[in-house]
Short mmCIF file of C-alpha atoms and ligand atoms in Angstrom, two decimals:
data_model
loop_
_atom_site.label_atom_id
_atom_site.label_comp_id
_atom_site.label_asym_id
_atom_site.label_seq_id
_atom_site.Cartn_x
_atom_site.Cartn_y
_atom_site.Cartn_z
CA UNK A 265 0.00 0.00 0.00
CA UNK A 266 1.84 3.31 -1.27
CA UNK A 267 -0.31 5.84 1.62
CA UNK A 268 0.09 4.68 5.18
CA UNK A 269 -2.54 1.62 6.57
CA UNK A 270 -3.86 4.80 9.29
CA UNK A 271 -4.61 7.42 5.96
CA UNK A 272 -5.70 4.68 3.99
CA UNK A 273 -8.24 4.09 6.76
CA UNK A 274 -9.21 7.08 8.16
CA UNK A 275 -9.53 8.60 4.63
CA UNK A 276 -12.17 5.76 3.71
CA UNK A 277 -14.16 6.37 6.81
CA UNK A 278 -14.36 10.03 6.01
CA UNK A 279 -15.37 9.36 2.36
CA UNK A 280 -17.74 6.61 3.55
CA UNK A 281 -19.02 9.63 6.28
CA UNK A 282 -19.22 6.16 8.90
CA UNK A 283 -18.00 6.57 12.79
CA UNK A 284 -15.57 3.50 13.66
CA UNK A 285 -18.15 1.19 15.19
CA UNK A 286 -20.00 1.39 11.92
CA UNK A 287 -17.21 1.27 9.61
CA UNK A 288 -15.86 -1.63 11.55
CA UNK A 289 -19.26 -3.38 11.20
CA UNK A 290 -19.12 -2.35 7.67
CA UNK A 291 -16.24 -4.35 6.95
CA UNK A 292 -16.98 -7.23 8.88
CA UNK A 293 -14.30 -6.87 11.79
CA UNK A 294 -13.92 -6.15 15.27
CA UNK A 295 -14.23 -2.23 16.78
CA UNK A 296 -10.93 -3.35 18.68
CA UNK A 297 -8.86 -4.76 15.64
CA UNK A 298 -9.62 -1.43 14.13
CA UNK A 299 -8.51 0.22 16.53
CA UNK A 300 -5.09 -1.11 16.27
CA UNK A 301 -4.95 -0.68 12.77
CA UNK A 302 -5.22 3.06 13.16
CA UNK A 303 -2.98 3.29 16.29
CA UNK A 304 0.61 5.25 14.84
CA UNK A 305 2.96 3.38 13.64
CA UNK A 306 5.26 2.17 16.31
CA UNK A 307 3.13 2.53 18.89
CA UNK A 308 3.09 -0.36 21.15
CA UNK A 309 -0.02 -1.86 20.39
CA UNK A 310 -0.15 -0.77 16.65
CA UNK A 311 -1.10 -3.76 14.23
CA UNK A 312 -1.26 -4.10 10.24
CA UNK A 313 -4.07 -4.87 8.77
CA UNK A 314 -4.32 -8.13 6.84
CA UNK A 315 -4.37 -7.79 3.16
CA UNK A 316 -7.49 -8.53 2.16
CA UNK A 317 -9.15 -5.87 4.61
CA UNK A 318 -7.34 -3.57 2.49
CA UNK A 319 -8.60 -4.88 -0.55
CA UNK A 320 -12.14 -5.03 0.34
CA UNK A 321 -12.05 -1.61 1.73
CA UNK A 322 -10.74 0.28 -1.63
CA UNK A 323 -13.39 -2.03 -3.04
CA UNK A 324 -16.34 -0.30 -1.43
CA UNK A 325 -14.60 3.31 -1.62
CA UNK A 326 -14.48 2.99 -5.18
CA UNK A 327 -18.29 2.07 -5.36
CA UNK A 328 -18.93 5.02 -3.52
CA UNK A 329 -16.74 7.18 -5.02
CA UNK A 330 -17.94 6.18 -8.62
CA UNK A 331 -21.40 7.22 -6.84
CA UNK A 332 -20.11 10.64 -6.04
CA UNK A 333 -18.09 11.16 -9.83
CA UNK A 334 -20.70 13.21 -11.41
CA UNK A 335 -21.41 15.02 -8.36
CA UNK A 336 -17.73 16.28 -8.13
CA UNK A 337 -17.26 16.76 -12.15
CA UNK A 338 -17.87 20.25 -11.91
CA UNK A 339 -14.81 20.30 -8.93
CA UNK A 340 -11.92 18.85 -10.84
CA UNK A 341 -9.01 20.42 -10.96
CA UNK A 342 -6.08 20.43 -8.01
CA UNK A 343 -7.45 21.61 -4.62
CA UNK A 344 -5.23 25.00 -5.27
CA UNK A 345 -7.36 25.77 -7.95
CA UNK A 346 -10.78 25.16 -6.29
CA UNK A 347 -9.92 27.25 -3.29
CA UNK A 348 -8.11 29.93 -5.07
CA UNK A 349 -9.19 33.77 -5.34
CA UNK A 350 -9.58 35.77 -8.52
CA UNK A 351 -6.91 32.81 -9.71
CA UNK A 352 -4.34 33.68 -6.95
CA UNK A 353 -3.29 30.72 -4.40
CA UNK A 354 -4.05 32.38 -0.57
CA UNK A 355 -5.60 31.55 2.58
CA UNK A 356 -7.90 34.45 3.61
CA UNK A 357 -11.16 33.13 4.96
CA UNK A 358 -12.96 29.67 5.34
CA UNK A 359 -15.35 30.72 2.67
CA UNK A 360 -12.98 29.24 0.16
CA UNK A 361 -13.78 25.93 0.98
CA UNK A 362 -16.55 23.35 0.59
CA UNK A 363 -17.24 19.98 2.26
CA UNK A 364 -15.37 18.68 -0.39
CA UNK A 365 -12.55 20.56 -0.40
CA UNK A 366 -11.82 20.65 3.41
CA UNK A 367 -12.10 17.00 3.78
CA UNK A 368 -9.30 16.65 0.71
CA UNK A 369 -7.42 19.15 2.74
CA UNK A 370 -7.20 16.91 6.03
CA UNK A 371 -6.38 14.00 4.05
CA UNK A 372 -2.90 15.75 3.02
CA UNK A 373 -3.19 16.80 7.20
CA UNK A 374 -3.37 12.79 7.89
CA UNK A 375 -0.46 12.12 5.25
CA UNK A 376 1.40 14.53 7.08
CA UNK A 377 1.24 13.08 10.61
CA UNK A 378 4.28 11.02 10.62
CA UNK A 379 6.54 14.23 10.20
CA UNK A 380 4.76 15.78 12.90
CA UNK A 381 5.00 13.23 15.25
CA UNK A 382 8.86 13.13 14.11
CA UNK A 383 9.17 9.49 12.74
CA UNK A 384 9.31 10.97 9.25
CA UNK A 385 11.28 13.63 7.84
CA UNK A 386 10.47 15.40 4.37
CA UNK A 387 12.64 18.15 2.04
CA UNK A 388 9.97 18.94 -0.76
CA UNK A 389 9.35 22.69 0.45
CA UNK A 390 13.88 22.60 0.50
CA UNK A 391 14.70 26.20 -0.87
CA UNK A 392 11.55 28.27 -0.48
CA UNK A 393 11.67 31.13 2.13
CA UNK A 394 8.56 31.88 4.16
CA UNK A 395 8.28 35.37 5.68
CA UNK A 396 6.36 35.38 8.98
CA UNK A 397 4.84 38.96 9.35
CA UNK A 398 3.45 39.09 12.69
CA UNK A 399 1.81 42.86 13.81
CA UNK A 400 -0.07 41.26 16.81
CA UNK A 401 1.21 39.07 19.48
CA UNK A 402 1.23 35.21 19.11
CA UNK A 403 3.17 32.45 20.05
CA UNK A 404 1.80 29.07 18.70
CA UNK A 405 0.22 30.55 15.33
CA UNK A 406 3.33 32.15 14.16
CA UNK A 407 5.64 28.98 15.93
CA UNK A 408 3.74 26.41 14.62
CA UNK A 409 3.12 28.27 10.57
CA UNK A 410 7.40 28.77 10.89
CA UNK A 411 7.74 25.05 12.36
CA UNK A 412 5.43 23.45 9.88
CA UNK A 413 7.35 25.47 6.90
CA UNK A 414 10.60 24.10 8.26
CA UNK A 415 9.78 20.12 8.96
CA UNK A 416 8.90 20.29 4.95
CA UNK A 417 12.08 21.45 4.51
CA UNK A 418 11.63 25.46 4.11
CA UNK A 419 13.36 28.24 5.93
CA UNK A 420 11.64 30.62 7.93
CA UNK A 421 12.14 34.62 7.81
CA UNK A 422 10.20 36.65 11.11
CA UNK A 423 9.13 40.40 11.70
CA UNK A 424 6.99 40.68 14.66
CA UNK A 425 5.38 44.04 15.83
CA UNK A 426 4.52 47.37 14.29
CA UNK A 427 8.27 48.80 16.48
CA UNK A 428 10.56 46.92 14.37
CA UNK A 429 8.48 46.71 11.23
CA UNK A 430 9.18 49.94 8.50
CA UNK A 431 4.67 50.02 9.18
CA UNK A 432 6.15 52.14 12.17
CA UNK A 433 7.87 54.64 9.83
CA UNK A 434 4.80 55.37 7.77
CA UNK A 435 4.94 52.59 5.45
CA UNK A 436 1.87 51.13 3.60
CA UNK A 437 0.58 47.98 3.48
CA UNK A 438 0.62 47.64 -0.38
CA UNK A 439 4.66 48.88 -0.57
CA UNK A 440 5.67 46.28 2.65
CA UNK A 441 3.95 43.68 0.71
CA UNK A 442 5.29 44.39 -2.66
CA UNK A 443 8.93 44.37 -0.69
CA UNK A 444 8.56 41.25 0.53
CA UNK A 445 7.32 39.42 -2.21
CA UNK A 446 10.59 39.73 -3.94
CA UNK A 447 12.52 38.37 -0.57
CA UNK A 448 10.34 34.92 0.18
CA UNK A 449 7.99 32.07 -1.47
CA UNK A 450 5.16 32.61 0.70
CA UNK A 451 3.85 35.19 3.49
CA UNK A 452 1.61 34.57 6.70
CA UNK A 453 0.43 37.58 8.45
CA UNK A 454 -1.30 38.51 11.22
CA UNK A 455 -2.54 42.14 11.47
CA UNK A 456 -4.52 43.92 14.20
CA UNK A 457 -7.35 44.99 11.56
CA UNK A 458 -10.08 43.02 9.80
CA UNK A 459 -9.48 42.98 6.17
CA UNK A 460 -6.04 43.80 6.09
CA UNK A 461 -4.58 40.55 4.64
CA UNK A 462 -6.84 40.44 1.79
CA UNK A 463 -4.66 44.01 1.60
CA UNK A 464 -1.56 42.25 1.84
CA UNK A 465 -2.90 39.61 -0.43
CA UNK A 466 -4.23 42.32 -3.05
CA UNK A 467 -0.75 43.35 -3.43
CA UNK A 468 1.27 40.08 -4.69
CA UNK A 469 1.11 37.06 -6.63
CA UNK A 470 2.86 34.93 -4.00
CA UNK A 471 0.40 32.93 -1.12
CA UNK A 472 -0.45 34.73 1.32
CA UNK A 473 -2.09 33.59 4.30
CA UNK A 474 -4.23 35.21 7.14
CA UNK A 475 -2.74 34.53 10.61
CA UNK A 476 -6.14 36.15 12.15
CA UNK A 477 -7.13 40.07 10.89
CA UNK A 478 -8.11 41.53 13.83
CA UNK A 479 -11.47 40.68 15.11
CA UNK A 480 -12.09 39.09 10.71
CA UNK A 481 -10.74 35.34 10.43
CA UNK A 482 -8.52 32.82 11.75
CA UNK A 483 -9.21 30.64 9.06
CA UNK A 484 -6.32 28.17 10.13
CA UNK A 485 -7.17 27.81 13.56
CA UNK A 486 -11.13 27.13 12.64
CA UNK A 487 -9.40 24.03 10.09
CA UNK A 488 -7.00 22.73 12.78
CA UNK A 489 -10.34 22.79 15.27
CA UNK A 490 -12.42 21.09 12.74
CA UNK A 491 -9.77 18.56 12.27
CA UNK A 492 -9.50 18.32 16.14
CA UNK A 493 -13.10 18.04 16.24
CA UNK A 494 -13.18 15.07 13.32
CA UNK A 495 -10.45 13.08 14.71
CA UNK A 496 -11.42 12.98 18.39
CA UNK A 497 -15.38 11.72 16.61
CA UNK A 498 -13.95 9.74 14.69
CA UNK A 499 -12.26 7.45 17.95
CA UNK A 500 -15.02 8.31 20.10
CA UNK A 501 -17.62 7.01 17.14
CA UNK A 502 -19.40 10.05 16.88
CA UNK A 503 -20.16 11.85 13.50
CA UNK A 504 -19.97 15.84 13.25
CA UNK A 505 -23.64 15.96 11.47
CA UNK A 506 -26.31 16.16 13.80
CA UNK A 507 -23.72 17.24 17.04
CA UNK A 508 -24.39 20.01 19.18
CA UNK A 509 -21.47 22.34 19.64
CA UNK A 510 -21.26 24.91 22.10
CA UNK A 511 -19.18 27.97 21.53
CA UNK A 512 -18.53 29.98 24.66
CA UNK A 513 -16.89 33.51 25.61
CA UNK A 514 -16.56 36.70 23.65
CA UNK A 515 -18.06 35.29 20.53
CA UNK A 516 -18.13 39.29 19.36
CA UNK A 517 -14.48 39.82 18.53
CA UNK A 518 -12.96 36.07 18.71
CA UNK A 519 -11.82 36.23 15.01
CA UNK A 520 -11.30 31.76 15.56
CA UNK A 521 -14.95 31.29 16.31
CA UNK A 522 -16.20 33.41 13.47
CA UNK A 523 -14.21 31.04 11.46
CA UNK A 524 -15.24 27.74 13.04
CA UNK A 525 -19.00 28.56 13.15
CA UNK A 526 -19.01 29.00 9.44
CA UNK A 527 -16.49 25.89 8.64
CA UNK A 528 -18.46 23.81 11.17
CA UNK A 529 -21.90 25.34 8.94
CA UNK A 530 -20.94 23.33 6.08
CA UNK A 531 -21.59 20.35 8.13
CA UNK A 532 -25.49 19.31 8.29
CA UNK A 533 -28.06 19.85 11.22
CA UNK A 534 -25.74 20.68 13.73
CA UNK A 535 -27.14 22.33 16.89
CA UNK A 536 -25.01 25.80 17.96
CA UNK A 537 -25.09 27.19 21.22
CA UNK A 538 -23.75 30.57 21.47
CA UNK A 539 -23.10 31.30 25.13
CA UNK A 540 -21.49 35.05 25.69
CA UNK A 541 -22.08 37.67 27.98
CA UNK A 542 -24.13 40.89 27.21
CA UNK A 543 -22.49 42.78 24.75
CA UNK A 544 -19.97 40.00 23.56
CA UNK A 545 -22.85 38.13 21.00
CA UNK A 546 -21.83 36.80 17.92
CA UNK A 547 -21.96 39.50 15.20
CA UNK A 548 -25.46 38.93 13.06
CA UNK A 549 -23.35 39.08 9.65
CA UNK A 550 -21.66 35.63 10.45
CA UNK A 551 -25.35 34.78 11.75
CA UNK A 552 -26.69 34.92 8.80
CA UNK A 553 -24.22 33.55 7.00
CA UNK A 554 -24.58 30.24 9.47
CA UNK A 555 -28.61 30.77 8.54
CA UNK A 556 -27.90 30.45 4.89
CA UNK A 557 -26.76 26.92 4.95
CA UNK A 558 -30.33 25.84 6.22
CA UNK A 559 -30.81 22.31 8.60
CA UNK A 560 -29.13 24.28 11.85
CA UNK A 561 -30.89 25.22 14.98
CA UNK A 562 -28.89 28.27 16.75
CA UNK A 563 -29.70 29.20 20.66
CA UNK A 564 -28.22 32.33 22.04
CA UNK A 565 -27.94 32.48 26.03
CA UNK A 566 -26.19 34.12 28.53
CA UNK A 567 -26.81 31.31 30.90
CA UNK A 568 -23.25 28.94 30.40
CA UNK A 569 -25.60 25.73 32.43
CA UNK A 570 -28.05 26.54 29.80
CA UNK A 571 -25.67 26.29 27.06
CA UNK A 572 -23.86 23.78 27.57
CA UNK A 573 -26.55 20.69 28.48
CA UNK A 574 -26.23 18.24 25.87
CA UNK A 575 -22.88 19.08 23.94
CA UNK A 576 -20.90 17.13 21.92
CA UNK A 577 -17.91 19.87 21.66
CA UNK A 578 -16.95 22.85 24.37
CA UNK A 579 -15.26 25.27 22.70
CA UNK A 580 -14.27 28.24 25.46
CA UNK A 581 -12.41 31.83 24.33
CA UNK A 582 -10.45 34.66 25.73
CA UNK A 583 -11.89 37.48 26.65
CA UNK A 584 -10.76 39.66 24.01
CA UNK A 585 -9.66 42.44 26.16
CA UNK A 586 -7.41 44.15 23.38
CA UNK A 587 -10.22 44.67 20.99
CA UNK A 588 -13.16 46.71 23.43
CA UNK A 589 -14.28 49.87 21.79
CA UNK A 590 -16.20 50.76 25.09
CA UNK A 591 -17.14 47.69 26.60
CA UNK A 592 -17.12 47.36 30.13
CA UNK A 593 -15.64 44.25 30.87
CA UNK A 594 -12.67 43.03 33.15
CA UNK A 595 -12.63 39.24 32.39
CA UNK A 596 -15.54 36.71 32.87
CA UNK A 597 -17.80 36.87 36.04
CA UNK A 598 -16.80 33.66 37.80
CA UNK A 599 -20.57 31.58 36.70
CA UNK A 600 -18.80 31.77 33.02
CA UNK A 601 -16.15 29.55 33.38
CA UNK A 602 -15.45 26.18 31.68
CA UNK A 603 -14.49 23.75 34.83
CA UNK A 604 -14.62 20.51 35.47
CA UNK A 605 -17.89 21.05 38.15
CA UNK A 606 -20.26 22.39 35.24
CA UNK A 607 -18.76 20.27 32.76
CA UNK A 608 -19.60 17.25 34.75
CA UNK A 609 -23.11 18.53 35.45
CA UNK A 610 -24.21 19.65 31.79
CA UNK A 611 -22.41 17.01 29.70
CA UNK A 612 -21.21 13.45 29.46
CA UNK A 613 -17.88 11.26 29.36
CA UNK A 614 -17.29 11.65 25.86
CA UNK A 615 -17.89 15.15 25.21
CA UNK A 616 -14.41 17.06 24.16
CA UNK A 617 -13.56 21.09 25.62
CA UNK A 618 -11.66 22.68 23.16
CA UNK A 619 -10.38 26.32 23.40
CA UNK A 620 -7.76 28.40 20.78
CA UNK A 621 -5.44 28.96 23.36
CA UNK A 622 -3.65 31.52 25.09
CA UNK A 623 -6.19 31.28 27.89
CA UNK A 624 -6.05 33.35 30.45
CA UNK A 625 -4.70 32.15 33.58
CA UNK A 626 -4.52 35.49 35.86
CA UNK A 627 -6.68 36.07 38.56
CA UNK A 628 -9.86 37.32 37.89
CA UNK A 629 -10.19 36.28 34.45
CA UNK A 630 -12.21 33.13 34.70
CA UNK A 631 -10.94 31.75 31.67
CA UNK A 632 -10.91 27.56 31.29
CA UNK A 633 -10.22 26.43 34.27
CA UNK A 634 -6.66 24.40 35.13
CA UNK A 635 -8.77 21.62 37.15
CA UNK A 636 -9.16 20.11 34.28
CA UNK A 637 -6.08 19.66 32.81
CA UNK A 638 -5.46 15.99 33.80
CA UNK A 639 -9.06 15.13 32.32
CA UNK A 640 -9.02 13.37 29.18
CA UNK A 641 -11.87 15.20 27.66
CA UNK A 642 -9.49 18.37 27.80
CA UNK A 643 -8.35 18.48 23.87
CA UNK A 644 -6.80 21.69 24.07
CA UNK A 645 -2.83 19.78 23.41
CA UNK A 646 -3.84 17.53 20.91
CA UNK A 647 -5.59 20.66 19.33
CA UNK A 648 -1.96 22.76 19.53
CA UNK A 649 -0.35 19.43 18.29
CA UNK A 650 -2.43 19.36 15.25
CA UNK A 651 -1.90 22.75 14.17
CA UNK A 652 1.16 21.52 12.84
CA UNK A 653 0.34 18.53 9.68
CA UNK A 654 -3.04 21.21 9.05
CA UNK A 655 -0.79 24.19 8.78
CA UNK A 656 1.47 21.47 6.88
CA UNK A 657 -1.00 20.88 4.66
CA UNK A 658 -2.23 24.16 3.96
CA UNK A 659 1.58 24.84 2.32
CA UNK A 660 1.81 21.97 0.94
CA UNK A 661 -1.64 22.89 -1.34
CA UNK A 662 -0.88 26.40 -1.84
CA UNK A 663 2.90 25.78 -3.12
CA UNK A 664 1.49 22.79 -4.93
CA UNK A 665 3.60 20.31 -3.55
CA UNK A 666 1.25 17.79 -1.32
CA UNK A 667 1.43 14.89 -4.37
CA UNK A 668 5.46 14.83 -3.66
CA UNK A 669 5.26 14.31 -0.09
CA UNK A 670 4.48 10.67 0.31
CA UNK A 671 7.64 9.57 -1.86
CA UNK A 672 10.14 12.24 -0.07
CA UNK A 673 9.49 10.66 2.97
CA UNK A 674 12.97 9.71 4.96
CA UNK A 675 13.27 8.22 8.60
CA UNK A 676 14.60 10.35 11.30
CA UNK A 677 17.86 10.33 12.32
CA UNK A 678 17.54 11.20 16.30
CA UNK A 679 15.18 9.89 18.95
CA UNK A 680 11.99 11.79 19.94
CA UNK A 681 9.99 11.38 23.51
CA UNK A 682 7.48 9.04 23.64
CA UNK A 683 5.03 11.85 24.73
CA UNK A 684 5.25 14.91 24.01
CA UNK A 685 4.20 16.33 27.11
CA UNK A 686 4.40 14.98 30.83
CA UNK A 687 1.03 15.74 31.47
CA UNK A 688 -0.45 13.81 27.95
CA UNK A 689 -3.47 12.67 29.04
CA UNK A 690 -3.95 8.52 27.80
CA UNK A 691 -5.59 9.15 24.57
CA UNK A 692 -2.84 11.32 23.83
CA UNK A 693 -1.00 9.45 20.32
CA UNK A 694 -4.30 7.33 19.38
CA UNK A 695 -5.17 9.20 16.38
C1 NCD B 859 -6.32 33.23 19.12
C2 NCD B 859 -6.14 34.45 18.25
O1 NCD B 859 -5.05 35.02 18.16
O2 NCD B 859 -7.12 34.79 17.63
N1 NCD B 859 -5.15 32.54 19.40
C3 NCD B 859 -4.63 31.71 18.46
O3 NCD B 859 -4.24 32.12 17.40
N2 NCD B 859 -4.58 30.41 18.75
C4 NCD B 859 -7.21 33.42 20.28
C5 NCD B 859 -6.92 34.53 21.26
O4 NCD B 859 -6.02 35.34 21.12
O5 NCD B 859 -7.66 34.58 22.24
#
């Protein structure tokens, strides 16, 4: 098999749209044996699947997928095309993509896993320059978009802040992106105001992507929560259509929940529940956007018990502190916060919390709470983790390289940790 047994897999169970305990039915095998089959390679209890399971498997995907041809004639064409603007290859907002599209995306995420977990190394980005333009403060979105340019073999050129940037000398944004066009391959930038990278973007033919405009987009982060969100259904045998997702904190300027709530729309019948304190409600533009897609019940509250009976995903924020025009708002009042008390009253074993991360850990702020940080339905690290193969991925299709990846694949050369962190909780390396 040329693609790895857990791509092959997970790939077929996404174009099949079946959780595991139905796929595994499907097939005619045990939920357990499955299990192992998808388990990374090298792990401990890792096992390969027998042949004919593999056979049997491409046999019903390509059923299906002759089912699905003439639906996706009109699509053809390399995913850079089908997500590009006015012809030019950038990431500026999730409205580029379809069902389709994002699923093809996370399959080039999935072939990318073995060089994030470091058991595979790859060189087919070797030579091209990425300039990291970062006006607003971040640490994993500008770490992870430089690391996941380097492990395919790029190098990495930073600015961060307006201080050290010529923007503080009176520069424009057309002339700064102009310059750098002619010094790297490909640009990420994150900039404190909404619409400004479609600026950026306006002004060169190289790919540009939006680290987060302001209070706009974070289209990244929403595909590296979706893919979160899809991989931790996926082993807990739940499917995304028909879940109820709760989105909690300042859903007014979050830029990553504007993002998510419109990736997540393309799913179908989903249930939203928009919890935010007065003043801090989701803007009605993205509303109606959500609206548009028909087949999804939205609640607002301001009640966080309220919102979150029932739900499939937590998602908390940050107060967005840096972004008030007038609100009058220190942090969250202390019945807000995500802990592991309401969590355990409103919602059961297998429901994941998510949140974008930084939150805020200083007193008064009543972000996510720490007591649950050695619970297992905490996702926030394997959500961080998988920033890197998405923002992998996302390269990969805008420098049109993702179809050389598979073959440029090399061992490693020096030994990595068996987890990551100290803390990993014991899903943590199961897909
Ligand atoms: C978020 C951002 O910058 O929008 N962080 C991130 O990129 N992961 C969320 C935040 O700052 O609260």
């Amino acid at each position: 098999m040329s693609v790895s047994q857990q791509v092959f897999l997970r790939d077929a169970m996404r174009r099949l749209n079946l959780t595991r305990d139905v796929f595994a039915a499907r097939i005619g095998v045990k939920r357990r044996a499955l299990d192992t089959w998808l388990l990374p390679e090298g792990s401990q209890e890792a096992r390969n699947m027998p042949e004919v399971v593999g056979r049997f498997v491409t046999e019903i995907v390509e059923n299906e997928s002759l089912l699905q041809k003439y639906a996706q004639s009109a699509q053809s064409g390399p995913l850079r095309q089908r997500i590009a603007v006015d012809g030019k290859h950038q990431l500026l907002s999730v409205d580029q993509f379809s069902r389709e599209s994002v699923e093809e995306l996370f399959r080039i995420a999935d072939l990318m896993q073995p060089i994030a977990r470091r058991q595979k190394v790859s060189r087919v980005l070797e030579g091209a320059v990425l300039g990291n333009l970062f006006f607003e403060a971040s640490t994993r979105t500008r770490v992870s978009f430089g690391a996941a340019f380097c492990r395919l073999g790029g190098s990495v050129c930073d600015t961060t802040g307006f201080t050290f940037s010529s923007m503080a000398k009176g520069e424009s944004i057309y002339d700064t992106s102009r310059v750098l066009s002619g010094y790297v391959d490909a640009m990420v930038i994150r900039h404190p105001d909404q619409g400004s990278v479609a600026e950026f973007a306006r002004a060169t033919n190289i790919p540009v992507v939006n680290g987060g405009d302001g209070p706009g987009e974070h289209p990244s982060q929403a595909l590296l929560d979706l893919y979160t969100i899809l991989t931790e259904f996926s082993r807990l045998g739940k499917l995304l259509d028909g879940a109820h997702i709760a989105l909690v904190g300042d859903l007014k300027y979050g830029r990553t929940v504007h993002s998510l709530i419109k990736l997540l729309a393309l799913y179908r019948g989903l249930k939203f529940t928009l919890v935010a304190p007065k003043g801090l409600e989701m803007p009605d533009y993205i509303l109606e956007q959500v609206g548009r897609h028909g087949g999804h019940v939205i609640e607002q509250t301001h009640s966080l018990e309220e919102g979150l009976v029932g739900a499939d995903v937590i998602y908390a924020t940050r107060v967005q502190k840096e972004r008030f025009s007038g609100e009058d708002l220190e942090g969250y009042s202390a019945d807000f916060q995500v802990n592991k008390a309401i969590v355990d009253q409103c919602c059961g074993p297998d429901v994941i919390v998510m949140h974008p991360l930084p939150r805020d850990s200083r007193e008064g702020a009543n972000d996510l709470s720490v007591d649950l940080n050695d619970d297992p339905r905490l996702a926030i690290f394997r959500q961080t983790d998988n920033g890197i193969p998405v923002r992998m991925a996302i390269f990969a299709v805008l420098l049109g390289v993702e179809g050389l990846v598979q073959h440029s694949l090399r061992d490693v050369t020096w030994s990595p940790p068996s987890h990551i962190g100290p803390d990993d909780s014991i899903f943590h390396g199961i897909d």
